[in-house]
Structure formats: C-alpha cells, structure tokens
Short mmCIF file of C-alpha atoms in Angstrom, two decimals:
data_model
loop_
_atom_site.label_atom_id
_atom_site.label_comp_id
_atom_site.label_asym_id
_atom_site.label_seq_id
_atom_site.Cartn_x
_atom_site.Cartn_y
_atom_site.Cartn_z
CA MET V 21 128.90 96.88 101.66
CA LYS V 22 129.29 95.41 98.16
CA TYR V 23 125.84 93.86 98.22
CA LEU V 24 124.28 97.19 99.09
CA TYR V 25 125.89 98.71 96.03
CA ILE V 26 124.49 95.88 93.92
CA ILE V 27 121.02 96.61 95.25
CA VAL V 28 121.41 100.33 94.62
CA LEU V 29 122.75 99.84 91.09
CA THR V 30 119.99 97.39 90.32
CA THR V 31 117.37 99.85 91.48
CA ILE V 32 118.95 102.63 89.43
CA GLY V 33 118.84 100.37 86.40
CA LEU V 34 115.19 99.76 87.01
CA LEU V 35 114.51 103.47 87.29
CA LEU V 36 116.14 104.04 83.91
CA SER V 37 113.83 101.53 82.25
CA SER V 38 110.24 102.25 81.27
CA CYS V 39 107.61 102.54 84.00
CA GLN V 40 106.07 99.22 82.99
CA GLU V 41 109.43 97.45 83.03
CA PHE V 42 110.26 99.03 86.38
CA LEU V 43 107.04 97.87 87.95
CA ASP V 44 107.05 94.40 86.42
CA ILE V 45 109.42 93.15 89.08
CA ASN V 46 108.87 89.45 88.48
CA ALA V 47 109.61 89.67 84.76
CA ASP V 48 112.79 91.73 84.96
CA PRO V 49 115.91 89.47 84.66
CA ASN V 50 117.97 92.02 86.61
CA ASN V 51 115.62 92.36 89.57
CA PRO V 52 117.05 92.39 93.12
CA GLN V 53 115.71 88.90 93.88
CA GLU V 54 118.85 87.48 92.27
CA ILE V 55 120.77 88.69 95.31
CA PRO V 56 120.81 85.94 97.96
CA LEU V 57 118.64 86.39 101.04
CA GLU V 58 121.56 86.60 103.46
CA SER V 59 122.92 89.59 101.51
CA ARG V 60 119.69 91.57 101.64
CA LEU V 61 119.36 92.68 105.24
CA ILE V 62 122.10 95.29 105.00
CA GLY V 63 120.29 96.87 102.04
CA ALA V 64 116.92 96.83 103.81
CA ILE V 65 118.34 98.51 106.91
CA THR V 66 120.30 101.05 104.88
CA MET V 67 117.41 101.94 102.59
CA THR V 68 114.99 102.21 105.50
CA ASN V 69 117.35 104.74 107.01
CA GLY V 70 118.76 106.54 103.97
CA ALA V 71 115.84 106.53 101.56
CA ALA V 72 113.10 106.87 104.15
CA MET V 73 114.21 107.74 107.68
CA TRP V 74 116.42 110.76 107.11
CA ARG V 75 114.53 111.78 103.99
CA GLY V 76 111.35 111.79 106.07
CA ALA V 77 113.11 113.72 108.81
CA ARG V 78 114.70 116.44 106.68
CA GLU V 79 111.82 118.89 106.39
CA VAL V 80 110.14 117.76 109.59
CA SER V 81 113.18 118.78 111.61
CA ALA V 82 112.29 122.39 110.80
CA VAL V 83 108.58 121.85 111.43
CA CYS V 84 109.42 120.46 114.89
CA GLN V 85 111.63 123.53 115.51
CA TYR V 86 114.76 121.57 116.24
CA THR V 87 116.83 123.65 113.88
CA ALA V 88 116.72 126.72 111.63
CA SER V 89 118.62 127.60 108.47
CA GLY V 90 119.44 131.20 109.33
CA ASN V 91 117.51 132.26 106.22
CA GLU V 92 114.19 134.04 106.67
CA THR V 93 112.88 132.64 103.38
CA SER V 94 113.37 128.98 104.36
CA ALA V 95 110.35 127.05 103.09
CA PRO V 96 110.36 124.24 105.72
CA GLU V 97 110.66 126.69 108.62
CA THR V 98 107.74 128.79 107.42
CA TRP V 99 105.56 125.87 106.22
CA ARG V 100 105.71 126.73 102.52
CA PHE V 101 105.56 123.14 101.36
CA THR V 102 104.73 121.98 97.84
CA SER V 103 104.44 118.54 96.29
CA SER V 104 108.19 118.27 95.60
CA TYR V 105 108.69 116.11 98.68
CA PHE V 106 110.62 112.94 97.95
CA PHE V 107 109.97 110.93 101.10
CA TRP V 108 107.15 109.23 99.18
CA GLN V 109 109.24 108.25 96.17
CA ASN V 110 112.18 107.07 98.22
CA SER V 111 109.96 104.92 100.43
CA TYR V 112 107.94 103.22 97.70
CA THR V 113 110.80 102.87 95.22
CA TRP V 114 113.73 102.02 97.49
CA ALA V 115 112.89 101.13 101.07
CA ILE V 116 109.65 99.14 100.91
CA PRO V 117 110.65 96.85 97.98
CA ASN V 118 113.88 95.90 99.78
CA CYS V 119 111.92 95.02 102.92
CA VAL V 120 109.09 93.17 101.16
CA ASP V 121 111.37 91.05 98.98
CA MET V 122 113.20 89.93 102.10
CA VAL V 123 109.87 88.87 103.65
CA VAL V 124 108.90 86.82 100.58
CA MET V 125 112.33 85.20 100.25
CA GLY V 126 112.65 84.55 103.98
CA LYS V 127 109.38 82.63 104.05
CA ALA V 128 110.20 80.72 100.88
CA GLU V 129 113.65 79.69 102.12
CA GLY V 130 112.65 78.64 105.60
CA ALA V 131 114.30 81.68 107.20
CA PRO V 132 111.48 83.36 109.15
CA HIS V 133 113.83 85.66 111.03
CA TYR V 134 114.71 87.45 107.79
CA ALA V 135 111.01 87.75 107.05
CA GLY V 136 110.49 89.19 110.54
CA ALA V 137 113.20 91.79 110.03
CA GLY V 138 111.67 92.77 106.69
CA ARG V 139 108.20 93.11 108.19
CA THR V 140 109.52 95.21 111.09
CA LEU V 141 111.30 97.67 108.81
CA GLU V 142 108.36 97.73 106.39
CA ALA V 143 105.98 98.60 109.24
CA LEU V 144 108.30 101.41 110.32
CA VAL V 145 108.33 102.97 106.83
CA PHE V 146 104.56 102.70 106.38
CA GLY V 147 104.09 104.12 109.88
CA MET V 148 106.29 107.11 109.11
CA LEU V 149 104.53 107.74 105.79
CA THR V 150 101.03 107.67 107.22
CA ASP V 151 102.05 109.86 110.17
CA GLN V 152 103.08 112.58 107.74
CA LEU V 153 100.52 112.07 104.98
CA GLY V 154 97.46 110.25 106.32
CA ALA V 155 95.90 107.91 103.76
CA ILE V 156 98.51 105.97 101.75
CA PRO V 157 98.64 102.78 99.64
CA VAL V 158 99.35 99.70 101.74
CA SER V 159 96.91 96.98 100.66
CA GLU V 160 97.80 97.58 97.00
CA ALA V 161 101.45 98.51 97.54
CA TYR V 162 104.22 96.25 96.20
CA ASP V 163 103.93 92.83 97.82
CA GLY V 164 106.83 90.98 96.15
CA VAL V 165 104.50 88.54 94.38
CA THR V 166 102.09 90.38 92.10
CA THR V 167 103.03 93.01 89.54
CA ALA V 168 103.15 96.40 91.23
CA ARG V 169 100.23 98.69 90.43
CA LEU V 170 100.64 102.04 88.68
CA THR V 171 97.52 103.46 90.34
CA PRO V 172 97.19 101.81 93.75
CA ALA V 173 94.19 102.58 95.91
CA PHE V 174 94.79 104.52 99.11
CA ASP V 175 93.89 102.98 102.47
CA SER V 176 92.44 105.28 105.10
CA GLN V 177 94.79 106.02 107.96
CA GLU V 178 92.64 103.95 110.28
CA GLU V 179 93.11 100.99 107.91
CA VAL V 180 96.84 101.71 107.59
CA TYR V 181 97.28 101.64 111.36
CA ALA V 182 95.52 98.29 111.60
CA GLN V 183 97.87 96.92 108.93
CA VAL V 184 100.98 98.35 110.60
CA ILE V 185 100.07 96.63 113.87
CA GLU V 186 99.27 93.44 111.94
CA LYS V 187 102.69 93.53 110.27
CA LEU V 188 104.42 94.02 113.62
CA ASP V 189 102.47 91.14 115.19
CA GLU V 190 103.48 88.98 112.22
CA ALA V 191 107.11 90.03 112.69
CA ILE V 192 107.00 89.07 116.36
CA ALA V 193 105.55 85.66 115.48
CA LEU V 194 108.27 85.16 112.85
CA PHE V 195 110.99 86.01 115.37
CA ASN V 196 109.46 83.44 117.73
CA GLU V 197 109.98 80.67 115.14
CA THR V 198 112.68 78.28 116.36
CA GLU V 199 113.44 76.65 113.00
CA ASN V 200 115.48 79.11 110.92
CA ALA V 201 117.58 78.01 107.95
CA LYS V 202 119.78 81.09 107.85
CA GLY V 203 121.00 83.28 110.71
CA LEU V 204 120.39 87.00 110.35
CA ASN V 205 124.08 87.78 110.44
CA LEU V 206 125.11 84.98 108.11
CA ASP V 207 126.75 87.43 105.68
CA ASN V 208 127.54 90.12 108.28
CA GLY V 209 124.49 92.01 107.03
CA ASP V 210 122.86 92.72 110.38
CA ILE V 211 124.60 96.03 110.95
CA MET V 212 122.21 96.88 113.80
CA TYR V 213 122.06 93.81 116.01
CA GLN V 214 124.60 91.30 114.60
CA GLY V 215 121.94 88.60 114.49
CA ASP V 216 120.51 89.08 118.00
CA ILE V 217 116.89 87.95 117.52
CA ASP V 218 115.82 89.04 120.99
CA LYS V 219 116.72 92.64 120.15
CA TRP V 220 114.91 92.44 116.81
CA ARG V 221 111.81 91.11 118.58
CA ARG V 222 112.01 93.91 121.12
CA PHE V 223 112.43 96.40 118.26
CA ALA V 224 109.11 95.20 116.80
CA TYR V 225 107.41 95.48 120.20
CA ALA V 226 108.82 98.98 120.66
CA LEU V 227 107.31 100.08 117.36
CA LYS V 228 104.01 98.47 118.32
CA ALA V 229 103.98 100.48 121.56
CA ARG V 230 104.73 103.65 119.59
CA TYR V 231 101.88 103.23 117.11
CA LEU V 232 99.35 102.10 119.70
CA ASN V 233 100.22 105.16 121.78
CA HIS V 234 99.62 107.49 118.83
CA LEU V 235 95.90 106.78 119.24
CA SER V 236 95.56 108.84 122.44
CA LYS V 237 92.83 111.03 120.89
CA LYS V 238 90.76 108.05 119.73
CA SER V 239 88.11 106.11 121.65
CA ILE V 240 89.97 102.87 120.85
CA TYR V 241 93.07 104.01 122.77
CA ASP V 242 94.10 101.25 125.17
CA PRO V 243 96.83 102.28 127.62
CA GLN V 244 97.13 98.74 128.96
CA ALA V 245 97.92 97.43 125.48
CA VAL V 246 100.60 100.12 125.18
CA ILE V 247 102.06 99.17 128.56
CA GLU V 248 102.08 95.49 127.61
CA ALA V 249 103.95 96.23 124.38
CA CYS V 250 106.45 98.33 126.34
CA SER V 251 107.02 95.44 128.75
CA ASN V 252 108.16 93.29 125.81
CA ALA V 253 110.17 96.06 124.14
CA PHE V 254 113.66 97.36 124.97
CA ASN V 255 114.35 96.89 128.69
CA SER V 256 117.89 98.19 129.11
CA ASP V 257 120.61 100.36 127.60
CA GLY V 258 122.34 99.15 124.45
CA MET V 259 119.20 97.96 122.65
CA ASP V 260 118.37 101.05 120.58
CA ALA V 261 117.49 100.38 116.95
CA GLU V 262 119.75 102.80 115.10
CA PHE V 263 121.69 103.11 111.88
CA PRO V 264 125.49 103.15 112.29
CA TYR V 265 126.73 106.00 110.09
CA LEU V 266 130.23 105.82 108.63
CA ASP V 267 132.90 108.50 108.52
CA ASN V 268 133.36 109.55 104.87
CA GLY V 269 130.47 107.27 103.91
CA THR V 270 128.40 107.41 100.75
CA ALA V 271 125.10 109.29 100.45
CA THR V 272 123.20 106.63 102.36
CA GLU V 273 125.99 105.93 104.87
CA ALA V 274 127.02 109.43 106.01
CA ASN V 275 125.24 111.32 108.78
CA PRO V 276 123.38 114.07 106.88
CA TRP V 277 123.49 116.47 109.81
CA SER V 278 127.28 116.34 110.03
CA ASP V 279 129.71 118.54 108.13
CA LYS V 280 130.41 115.51 105.92
CA GLY V 281 126.75 114.84 105.25
CA TYR V 282 124.95 114.59 101.96
CA GLY V 283 122.42 117.03 100.51
CA GLY V 284 123.60 120.37 101.86
CA PHE V 285 122.11 119.95 105.32
CA THR V 286 124.85 122.03 106.87
CA SER V 287 126.49 123.66 103.86
CA ALA V 288 128.66 126.66 104.76
CA THR V 289 127.13 128.75 101.98
CA ALA V 290 123.47 127.68 102.02
CA PRO V 291 122.78 125.49 105.05
CA ARG V 292 119.44 123.79 105.43
CA TYR V 293 120.03 123.79 109.18
CA PHE V 294 122.44 126.36 110.57
CA SER V 295 121.66 126.42 114.29
CA PHE V 296 119.30 124.98 116.83
CA THR V 297 116.17 127.04 117.57
CA GLN V 298 115.59 129.20 120.60
CA PHE V 299 112.65 126.95 121.47
CA PHE V 300 115.01 123.97 121.77
CA VAL V 301 117.53 126.01 123.74
CA ASP V 302 114.84 127.15 126.16
CA LEU V 303 113.67 123.56 126.70
CA MET V 304 117.17 122.74 127.88
CA LYS V 305 117.44 125.78 130.13
CA THR V 306 114.09 125.62 131.94
CA ALA V 307 112.09 123.13 134.00
CA PRO V 308 108.78 121.69 132.77
CA VAL V 309 105.52 123.16 134.17
CA THR V 310 107.12 125.93 136.27
CA ASN V 311 109.53 127.09 133.53
CA ASP V 312 112.04 127.94 136.29
CA SER V 313 115.68 128.16 135.23
CA LEU V 314 117.25 124.69 135.07
CA LEU V 315 120.28 123.94 132.92
CA ASP V 316 120.13 120.48 131.38
CA PRO V 317 123.55 118.72 131.56
CA ARG V 318 123.04 117.52 127.97
CA ILE V 319 122.99 121.02 126.49
CA GLY V 320 126.72 121.19 125.83
CA ILE V 321 126.72 117.64 124.48
CA ILE V 322 123.90 118.12 121.97
CA MET V 323 124.70 121.65 120.83
CA ASN V 324 127.61 124.08 120.70
CA PRO V 325 127.57 127.55 122.23
CA ALA V 326 127.92 130.71 120.18
CA PRO V 327 131.60 131.29 119.24
CA SER V 328 131.25 135.03 119.92
CA ASP V 329 130.46 134.80 123.64
CA GLY V 330 130.09 131.14 124.65
CA GLU V 331 126.35 131.49 125.30
CA PHE V 332 123.73 128.99 124.19
CA ARG V 333 121.53 130.97 121.87
CA GLY V 334 119.09 129.78 119.21
CA LEU V 335 117.29 131.14 116.17
CA ILE V 336 113.65 132.04 115.80
CA PRO V 337 112.23 129.94 112.92
CA GLY V 338 111.59 132.06 109.86
CA GLN V 339 113.44 135.06 111.22
CA GLY V 340 116.91 134.26 109.93
CA VAL V 341 120.13 135.50 111.50
CA PRO V 342 119.67 139.22 112.20
CA GLY V 343 122.07 141.04 109.92
CA GLY V 344 122.88 137.83 108.00
CA ILE V 345 124.98 134.72 108.65
CA GLU V 346 128.19 136.26 107.31
CA VAL V 347 127.93 139.20 109.70
CA ASN V 348 126.45 137.74 112.88
CA GLY V 349 126.62 133.97 112.38
CA ASP V 350 129.04 133.54 115.27
CA ASP V 351 126.34 134.68 117.68
CA TYR V 352 124.76 131.23 117.29
CA GLY V 353 126.17 127.74 117.78
CA ARG V 354 126.23 125.52 114.70
CA VAL V 355 124.24 122.31 114.36
CA THR V 356 127.35 120.33 113.43
CA GLY V 357 129.61 118.88 116.08
CA GLY V 358 127.04 117.85 118.67
CA PHE V 359 126.28 114.32 119.80
CA TYR V 360 123.76 113.65 117.02
CA SER V 361 125.52 115.58 114.26
CA ARG V 362 128.99 114.10 114.15
CA PRO V 363 129.90 112.09 111.04
CA THR V 364 129.56 108.75 112.83
CA SER V 365 126.68 109.64 115.15
CA PRO V 366 123.95 106.98 114.91
CA PHE V 367 120.43 107.87 113.79
CA PRO V 368 117.91 106.10 116.04
CA PHE V 369 114.80 104.48 114.59
CA ILE V 370 113.49 104.01 118.13
CA THR V 371 115.26 103.90 121.51
CA TYR V 372 114.97 102.48 125.01
CA ALA V 373 114.41 106.04 126.30
CA GLU V 374 111.46 106.52 123.93
CA VAL V 375 109.92 103.25 125.13
CA LYS V 376 110.08 104.49 128.73
CA PHE V 377 108.49 107.82 127.78
CA ILE V 378 105.72 105.95 125.92
CA GLU V 379 105.18 103.79 129.00
CA ALA V 380 105.12 106.89 131.20
CA GLU V 381 102.40 108.50 129.08
CA ALA V 382 100.28 105.35 128.96
CA ARG V 383 100.55 104.84 132.72
CA LEU V 384 99.71 108.50 133.34
CA ARG V 385 96.61 108.24 131.15
CA SER V 386 95.59 105.02 132.94
CA GLY V 387 95.74 106.74 136.36
CA ASP V 388 98.99 105.12 137.53
CA SER V 389 100.87 108.31 138.44
CA GLY V 390 103.51 106.48 140.48
CA GLY V 391 104.31 104.06 137.67
CA ALA V 392 104.33 106.94 135.19
CA LEU V 393 106.81 108.89 137.29
CA ALA V 394 109.14 105.89 137.59
CA ALA V 395 109.07 105.23 133.83
CA TYR V 396 109.63 108.92 133.16
CA GLN V 397 112.68 109.05 135.45
CA GLU V 398 114.18 106.03 133.71
CA GLY V 399 113.54 107.60 130.29
CA VAL V 400 115.40 110.77 131.30
CA SER V 401 118.23 108.82 132.89
CA ALA V 402 118.56 106.42 129.95
CA ASN V 403 119.01 109.22 127.45
CA MET V 404 121.52 110.97 129.70
CA ARG V 405 123.49 107.74 130.06
CA LYS V 406 123.46 107.32 126.29
CA LEU V 407 124.91 110.80 125.86
CA GLY V 408 127.61 110.18 128.48
CA VAL V 409 126.31 112.37 131.31
CA ALA V 410 128.05 111.53 134.57
CA GLY V 411 126.02 109.62 137.16
CA ASP V 412 126.32 112.38 139.77
CA ASP V 413 125.04 114.94 137.27
CA ILE V 414 122.05 112.74 136.44
CA THR V 415 121.22 112.41 140.14
CA SER V 416 121.64 116.14 140.72
CA TYR V 417 119.37 116.99 137.79
CA TRP V 418 116.67 114.64 139.03
CA ASN V 419 116.89 115.99 142.57
CA THR V 420 116.35 119.49 141.20
CA LEU V 421 113.24 118.28 139.36
CA VAL V 422 111.99 116.77 142.62
CA ASP V 423 112.56 120.06 144.41
CA ASN V 424 110.68 121.75 141.58
CA GLY V 425 107.62 119.58 142.19
CA VAL V 426 107.85 116.77 139.64
CA GLN V 427 106.15 114.25 141.95
CA GLN V 428 103.16 116.53 142.48
CA HIS V 429 103.07 117.40 138.77
CA PHE V 430 102.39 113.75 137.89
CA ASP V 431 99.10 113.94 139.79
CA ASP V 432 97.82 116.12 136.94
CA LEU V 433 97.54 114.93 133.33
CA THR V 434 98.63 118.15 131.62
CA SER V 435 101.53 118.78 133.99
CA GLY V 436 102.69 115.19 133.74
CA LEU V 437 102.50 115.35 129.95
CA SER V 438 104.56 118.55 130.04
CA HIS V 439 107.40 116.65 131.69
CA ILE V 440 107.10 113.62 129.41
CA MET V 441 106.80 115.50 126.12
CA ARG V 442 109.55 118.01 126.81
CA GLN V 443 112.01 115.33 127.86
CA LYS V 444 110.93 113.04 125.04
CA TYR V 445 111.57 115.90 122.60
CA ILE V 446 115.09 116.45 123.95
CA ALA V 447 115.84 112.71 123.76
CA GLN V 448 114.71 112.44 120.11
CA VAL V 449 116.74 115.12 118.38
CA PHE V 450 116.02 115.24 114.61
CA ASN V 451 113.54 112.36 114.79
CA PRO V 452 110.25 113.00 112.92
CA GLU V 453 108.39 111.12 115.65
CA THR V 454 108.37 114.33 117.68
CA TRP V 455 105.99 115.92 115.18
CA VAL V 456 103.40 113.24 116.01
CA ASP V 457 103.62 114.23 119.68
CA MET V 458 103.33 117.93 118.95
CA ARG V 459 100.16 117.39 116.96
CA ARG V 460 98.72 115.02 119.55
CA MET V 461 99.38 117.72 122.15
CA ASP V 462 97.91 120.40 119.81
CA TYR V 463 101.15 122.41 120.03
CA SER V 464 100.20 123.35 123.59
CA GLN V 465 102.31 125.95 125.39
CA GLU V 466 101.06 124.46 128.66
CA ILE V 467 102.93 121.32 127.68
CA TYR V 468 105.90 122.62 125.66
CA GLY V 469 106.38 125.99 127.33
CA PRO V 470 105.98 129.64 126.27
CA SER V 471 108.80 129.46 123.69
CA LEU V 472 106.75 127.28 121.35
CA ASN V 473 105.37 129.82 118.89
CA ARG V 474 104.49 129.74 115.23
CA PRO V 475 107.34 130.83 112.93
CA THR V 476 108.01 134.37 111.82
CA ASN V 477 107.26 135.07 108.14
CA LEU V 478 104.66 132.31 108.19
CA ASN V 479 102.99 130.94 105.05
CA PRO V 480 99.92 133.24 104.59
CA LEU V 481 97.70 130.19 104.01
CA PHE V 482 97.61 129.78 107.78
CA ASN V 483 95.12 131.84 109.73
CA GLU V 484 95.66 133.02 113.29
CA GLY V 485 96.10 130.08 115.63
CA GLU V 486 96.42 127.43 112.90
CA TRP V 487 99.35 124.99 112.96
CA ILE V 488 100.65 122.64 110.31
CA ARG V 489 99.00 119.19 110.55
CA ALA V 490 100.29 117.14 107.57
CA MET V 491 102.45 117.06 104.44
CA ILE V 492 101.59 117.09 100.72
CA VAL V 493 101.71 113.92 98.62
CA GLU V 494 104.54 113.94 96.10
CA GLY V 495 103.71 115.51 92.73
CA ASN V 496 104.49 112.56 90.46
CA GLU V 497 102.00 110.41 92.40
CA GLU V 498 99.39 113.13 91.97
CA VAL V 499 99.98 113.20 88.20
CA ARG V 500 99.93 109.43 87.76
CA ASN V 501 97.32 108.54 90.38
CA GLY V 502 95.38 111.73 90.96
CA ALA V 503 91.98 110.09 91.37
CA ASN V 504 93.25 108.17 94.41
CA VAL V 505 95.40 110.98 95.82
CA GLY V 506 92.43 113.34 95.99
CA ASN V 507 92.72 116.95 97.11
CA ASN V 508 96.45 117.61 97.30
CA THR V 509 96.43 121.39 97.54
CA PRO V 510 98.60 123.00 100.24
CA VAL V 511 95.60 124.74 101.84
CA PHE V 512 93.93 121.34 102.33
CA ARG V 513 96.87 119.05 103.05
CA LEU V 514 98.87 121.29 105.35
CA LYS V 515 95.87 122.31 107.47
CA THR V 516 93.74 119.15 107.68
CA PRO V 517 94.33 116.96 110.77
CA LEU V 518 95.05 113.27 110.25
CA TRP V 519 92.73 110.55 111.54
CA TRP V 520 94.58 110.01 114.83
CA ASP V 521 94.78 113.80 115.27
CA THR V 522 90.98 114.13 115.67
CA LEU V 523 88.96 113.40 118.80
CA ASP V 524 86.14 110.88 118.78
#
C-alpha cells in the first residue's frame, strides 16, 4: 500500500497549498503524475471507495432506512440536511483526479487497460454524484490536461448521463484493445480483479446497465439496451466489483460500518447507525405483494437479534430508542457484526445479483414476464449464495415464494416490481444505489410494503406526502461557484426531483 500513501500525502500537500497552486496540476512539481502508472490503480480503486463510495453512502444509508442511530434528533434520519456534505469535495479532490490521471497516462504510455479502469471508476463517481445532486460539473471538471477550473460550469443531469454512458463505452473499447504495454496487476495494484480484463470489461457493462435502467421514467428508456448491457456484464458468482477492506486498516481501508471503522459510524457513545430499521426487518420477515409472514434465511446473517430476547427488532427512523440507548439498547440488534459490517466485509460497487435484478426489471417492462421471473430468481439465489445460505434453504425459500404466487405476480408490473425492488434492496445493504430505486418507485408502499413510512420527527420543510428527492451541494462550492450552483437552499434541493425522477 506504500504507493497509496504517497498519493494521499501528495494530495494533502496540495490541499495545504494555495487554491491556485492546488488547481494548477501541471505546474506543481510534486503532483501525483510522478508516480508511475502501474502504481496508480490501487489509489484509484481505494479513493473511489473511501473518498467517494462510502462517503456518498453515509447519509444515504439513513435516507434509505437501512439503519437508525437510536437518537431522535439524528439529522440524516429526519432529512435535516445542510450544505456540510463532503461527498462532493472528496469526489472532485480525491477520487476523480486519481481516475483521470490514470486515463491520461494509460493512453500516453500505450496501456489502454489502465485508461479503461480509470474511465470505469470515473464514470461510477460521476454517476453517484449526479444521482444524489442532479446537475454537476463534468465537461469542465478536471481532465488531467488543462488547468482545473475554479468555477466550472454545471452540466444538466441529462448531459451528465450521456457523458457517463460515453465514458463507459470508451472504457469497454479500451479493454478490448489487444496491445497493452503494462498489465493491470503489474505492481499488484489491481486489488479487485488481479488484472482480469474480462471482469473489468464486465464491470463497465454492469454500470452501463445500471445507468440506462435509471431512465425508466423517461421516454428514451430502452429496455432492450439495458438487457443487452446485462448480457455482457457479470454472468456468474465471483465477479462482483467490490473493495476488499482490511482488518485494522487505515481510514480508507477499514470497513466504516464495523466496530473498527472510521468516523464514528458505530461509536458506542454516539453511533451514527445503531441498529437496522423496522422497515428493513419487516422486508426480511414478509413476502412481497401479499405481505404474508416469510422469514428470509439471510436475516440472521445480515443482522443480529436483540440481546434481551433474541428477537429481530428494528428502530423507527427519527424516533430513537424508547427510553434511551443506555436503558433499552439491548432490545435492538446492533449494526456491527453482520455480513456487511464486519471489519473485513467487502463493500460492493456493483454485483452480479444487482445485474440480474436490473435485467429482471428491464424484461418485465418489455413484456417478457417469463424472462423477468428467471432473472429475478437468479438475483435472489446469487445474493443468498454470496452470503453463504445453504442450497436447500435457497430452494425452500423460493418454493415458498412460488406457493405465495410469485409466478402470477410477474404478470403485473407493480407486483413484479414489488418482488424485484424488495429483494434488490435486501441484496444491496448500505449501497446508495437503493435510493435511486426508491425515488424511481416514488416510495410506493405497493412496492415496498406498508412499513415504508416517512420518519418520525421529520424536517418541517416537508409537507404531508412529500419525500426527499435530492441532496444539497457542498457549501464551499456554493461560496466559490455560486452562480453555477444556483438555488442551493434545503427547501429547493431536498424537495425537487432530479431529471430522471420526472416523467416525460
């Protein structure tokens, strides 16, 4: 990891310099381009995860009602967001420059596979940013060649999406290049795929399927294009794009949801996330559509029962622990210790299971109910296999869904989506991607079940029936670049749907 530390220290040094010196990348003698290309991939992967992925997931985990802090005044749970949201800064200062420089160097050095990896990760970060914020700088963002702009123009989300797909198509073409001067794992920097180009290519296709599928409310939505991307994406277990956290790792290497994580996620005295929510618990104890009792075999793998009585019980967002954590905390299972919240649990960027759920939705929307059902079954089974559920238990669970009418449910769009979205939610614990789905589904109880309700102690900016639709742009960008940021007030940002979240 020594090269990662060099990249981090270099970036810190840049941050300590003046704004002009920081942004004048090409003129700075200490800039990261002095690090050889083969040593850069580990930094790009790590920064995409640490500076962007989990930073972009931290508040959204509460918005998606995965977890609750146990404190009734929790700002993320009750949608009291301000502009002190550092996903923006971490992405534009740390993650994107690492990715872009690798693209520029990869092309210059005859190593297109490095350029492809950089483009793939860059597209992921831009995709995450726009899905939370809408319009963002892409065309005038740092490109590794020109001096970075202090006041970049913002591209509309429609333009951003076109550029994200363009970047992924470019990445795929770069991975298809047969002449490559340096292998991706030349310096053991490919901590995801150990230089397997086929998996990297499938990673890019998986992201393409994801972003094309986000357009389900738009007239340009093309389910066949989504299905085609899925057919070239992950096609078996063991291909998931995920960051391998380390036990006792540094801030960017340790699983933040574990008891060894960074940033107080699960602090004993002031946890950001104390327990899973009752909504999540109910999803794992009931069947889609009918809401009949059905215990998911993953429940004891993902979460822990309450120490007081061994029951699976969750918190209502914004309500806190009745009587306080110190008095009644043992009535709720902690976030830590489950499959996704152990110190070395991986954090998935995108998985094989998600690809199958995306395919299932696209096939359902295209009228192929049989193909949708088959893709859905494989998505459920793939996630269960990943979590170590026994084969007999997987079969038994599916047979119960069949008895409960799953085959007939896929003859109806809303009922089929209820199955897909609920299972996709369970399979993507902590991932901010779930918030995209919730907004696309308009937070529908028909789809997510009767337990999906707005939080208690809700931000009074929200009127009856209104749900949070976006985040606020970070404050320092508003100060420096206010003319391009535009209206950044909570009442506007939090309540205004994004481009893909509006019907046309």
